[in-house]
Coordinates of C-alpha atoms in Angstrom, one line a residue:
X6 CA 178.1 10.2 -1.6
X7 CA 180.2 12.9 -3.2
X8 CA 183.6 12.2 -4.7
X9 CA 185.8 15.0 -5.9
X10 CA 188.8 17.2 -5.6
X11 CA 189.3 18.8 -2.1
X12 CA 188.8 22.3 -3.6
X13 CA 185.5 21.4 -5.0
X14 CA 184.4 19.6 -1.8
X15 CA 185.3 22.7 0.2
X16 CA 183.0 24.7 -2.1
X17 CA 180.1 22.2 -2.0
X18 CA 176.7 23.6 -1.1
X19 CA 174.7 20.8 0.6
X20 CA 171.2 19.7 1.1
X21 CA 169.7 22.8 2.7
X22 CA 172.0 25.3 1.0
X23 CA 171.1 28.3 -1.1
X24 CA 170.9 28.2 -4.8
X25 CA 174.3 28.5 -6.5
X26 CA 172.9 30.0 -9.7
X27 CA 169.7 31.8 -8.5
X28 CA 167.5 29.0 -10.0
X29 CA 165.3 26.3 -8.6
X30 CA 163.2 23.4 -9.8
X31 CA 159.5 22.9 -8.9
X32 CA 158.0 19.4 -9.0
X33 CA 154.6 18.1 -8.0
X34 CA 153.2 14.6 -7.7
X35 CA 150.5 12.6 -6.0
X36 CA 146.8 11.6 -6.4
X37 CA 145.8 14.8 -8.2
X38 CA 149.0 15.5 -10.2
X39 CA 147.3 15.0 -13.5
X40 CA 144.6 17.5 -12.6
X41 CA 147.2 20.0 -11.4
X42 CA 149.1 19.4 -14.7
X43 CA 146.0 20.2 -16.7
X44 CA 145.6 23.5 -14.8
X45 CA 149.2 24.6 -14.3
X46 CA 151.2 22.9 -16.9
X47 CA 154.8 21.6 -16.6
X48 CA 156.5 18.6 -18.1
X49 CA 157.4 15.2 -16.7
X50 CA 160.9 15.2 -15.2
X51 CA 163.3 12.5 -16.3
X52 CA 163.8 9.6 -14.0
X53 CA 165.5 6.2 -14.4
X54 CA 163.0 3.5 -15.1
X55 CA 160.1 5.8 -16.2
X56 CA 158.7 9.2 -15.9
X57 CA 159.3 11.4 -12.8
X58 CA 156.9 13.9 -11.4
X59 CA 155.5 16.9 -13.3
X60 CA 157.5 20.0 -12.9
X61 CA 159.3 23.1 -14.3
X62 CA 163.0 23.1 -14.1
X63 CA 165.5 26.0 -14.0
X64 CA 163.2 28.7 -12.9
X65 CA 164.4 31.9 -11.2
X66 CA 164.0 31.4 -7.4
X67 CA 161.2 34.0 -7.0
X68 CA 159.3 32.6 -10.0
X69 CA 159.7 29.0 -8.7
X70 CA 158.2 30.0 -5.3
X71 CA 155.4 31.9 -7.0
X72 CA 154.5 28.9 -9.2
X73 CA 154.6 26.5 -6.3
X74 CA 152.4 28.9 -4.3
X75 CA 149.8 29.1 -7.1
X76 CA 149.6 25.3 -7.2
X77 CA 149.3 25.1 -3.4
X78 CA 146.6 27.8 -3.2
X79 CA 144.5 27.1 -6.3
X80 CA 145.1 23.4 -6.8
X81 CA 143.8 20.4 -4.8
X82 CA 144.6 20.9 -1.1
X83 CA 145.1 17.2 -0.3
X84 CA 146.6 14.5 -2.4
X85 CA 149.1 16.7 -4.1
X86 CA 152.7 17.3 -3.0
X87 CA 154.7 20.3 -4.3
X88 CA 158.4 20.8 -3.9
X89 CA 160.7 23.7 -4.6
X90 CA 164.4 22.7 -4.8
X91 CA 167.0 25.4 -5.0
X92 CA 169.9 24.6 -7.2
X93 CA 172.4 23.6 -4.4
X94 CA 175.2 21.4 -5.5
X95 CA 173.5 18.6 -3.7
X96 CA 170.3 19.0 -5.7
X97 CA 172.1 19.4 -9.0
X98 CA 174.1 16.2 -8.4
X99 CA 170.9 14.4 -7.5
X100 CA 169.2 15.7 -10.6
X101 CA 172.2 14.8 -12.8
X102 CA 171.9 11.2 -11.5
X103 CA 168.2 10.7 -11.8
X104 CA 168.3 8.9 -15.2
X105 CA 171.3 6.7 -14.3
X106 CA 170.5 3.2 -12.9
X107 CA 173.0 3.8 -10.0
X108 CA 171.8 7.3 -9.4
X109 CA 175.3 8.5 -10.5
X110 CA 175.6 12.1 -11.7
X111 CA 178.4 14.5 -12.5
X112 CA 178.6 18.3 -12.2
X113 CA 181.4 20.9 -12.1
X114 CA 182.2 22.7 -8.9
X115 CA 184.9 25.3 -8.7
X116 CA 186.4 24.1 -12.0
X117 CA 186.5 20.4 -10.9
X118 CA 184.4 17.5 -12.0
X119 CA 182.5 16.0 -9.0
X120 CA 180.8 12.6 -9.0
X121 CA 177.7 12.1 -6.9
X122 CA 176.3 8.6 -6.2
X123 CA 172.7 8.7 -4.9
X124 CA 171.7 6.4 -2.1
X125 CA 168.5 4.5 -2.2
X126 CA 166.6 4.5 1.1
X127 CA 167.5 0.9 1.6
X128 CA 171.2 1.7 1.4
X129 CA 171.3 3.6 4.7
X130 CA 172.6 0.8 6.8
X131 CA 176.1 2.4 7.1
X132 CA 177.2 4.9 9.7
X133 CA 177.0 8.5 8.6
X134 CA 179.3 11.4 9.6
X135 CA 181.6 10.9 6.6
X136 CA 181.8 14.6 5.9
X137 CA 184.0 17.6 6.5
X138 CA 181.8 18.9 9.4
X139 CA 182.8 15.8 11.3
X140 CA 186.5 15.8 10.1
X141 CA 185.7 12.6 8.4
X142 CA 186.8 12.8 4.8
X143 CA 188.0 9.5 3.3
X144 CA 190.6 9.2 0.6
X145 CA 189.4 7.3 -2.4
X146 CA 191.4 5.5 -5.1
X147 CA 190.4 4.3 -8.5
X148 CA 192.0 1.0 -9.5
X149 CA 191.9 -0.6 -12.9
X150 CA 191.0 -4.4 -12.7
X151 CA 191.0 -5.7 -16.3
X152 CA 188.2 -3.8 -18.1
X153 CA 186.6 -2.7 -14.8
X154 CA 187.4 0.3 -12.7
X155 CA 187.1 -0.2 -8.9
X156 CA 186.4 2.6 -6.5
X157 CA 188.0 1.8 -3.1
X158 CA 188.0 3.6 0.2
X159 CA 188.5 2.6 3.8
X160 CA 186.1 3.8 6.5
X161 CA 187.6 3.3 10.0
X162 CA 185.7 1.2 12.6
X163 CA 183.8 3.1 15.2
X164 CA 186.5 2.4 17.7
X165 CA 189.1 4.1 15.4
X166 CA 186.9 7.3 14.8
X167 CA 187.6 10.4 16.8
X168 CA 185.2 11.0 19.6
X169 CA 182.2 12.7 18.0
X170 CA 181.3 14.4 21.2
X171 CA 184.3 16.6 20.9
X172 CA 183.1 18.2 17.6

């Protein structure tokens, strides 16, 4: 979930978007990750509750793809996963929240602070389509309740939503 100013949200580069800064992250994990690390290097990436996969962060796109290709072609063929993640806003928010227990991270987009809240796979019991592409952007309020700040928003029932077939 992404919360922010409308200007920032209009500029948001999502999941499969291109790199916003010409950089990418390469991570690798799996049964033979330690062997690949001994051969190709890299560092453990930060992750809440422990160490994340091995990888190299903030590489120029071309260098990131070349590094990943070296691992894939000269490393173990099975039992090793390699990922190249371009620095889209989606990826940068995800990365910013990886060390937070609620997967909450913050980045700046178009001069505005944007908050991203990661969803665990078990959290996907709600309807999706809450995005600009579906004309479904929900207003959010922050309310002070004693020493706690509450985030509130209302998502209409399915009967109240516009007919999705029209989009």
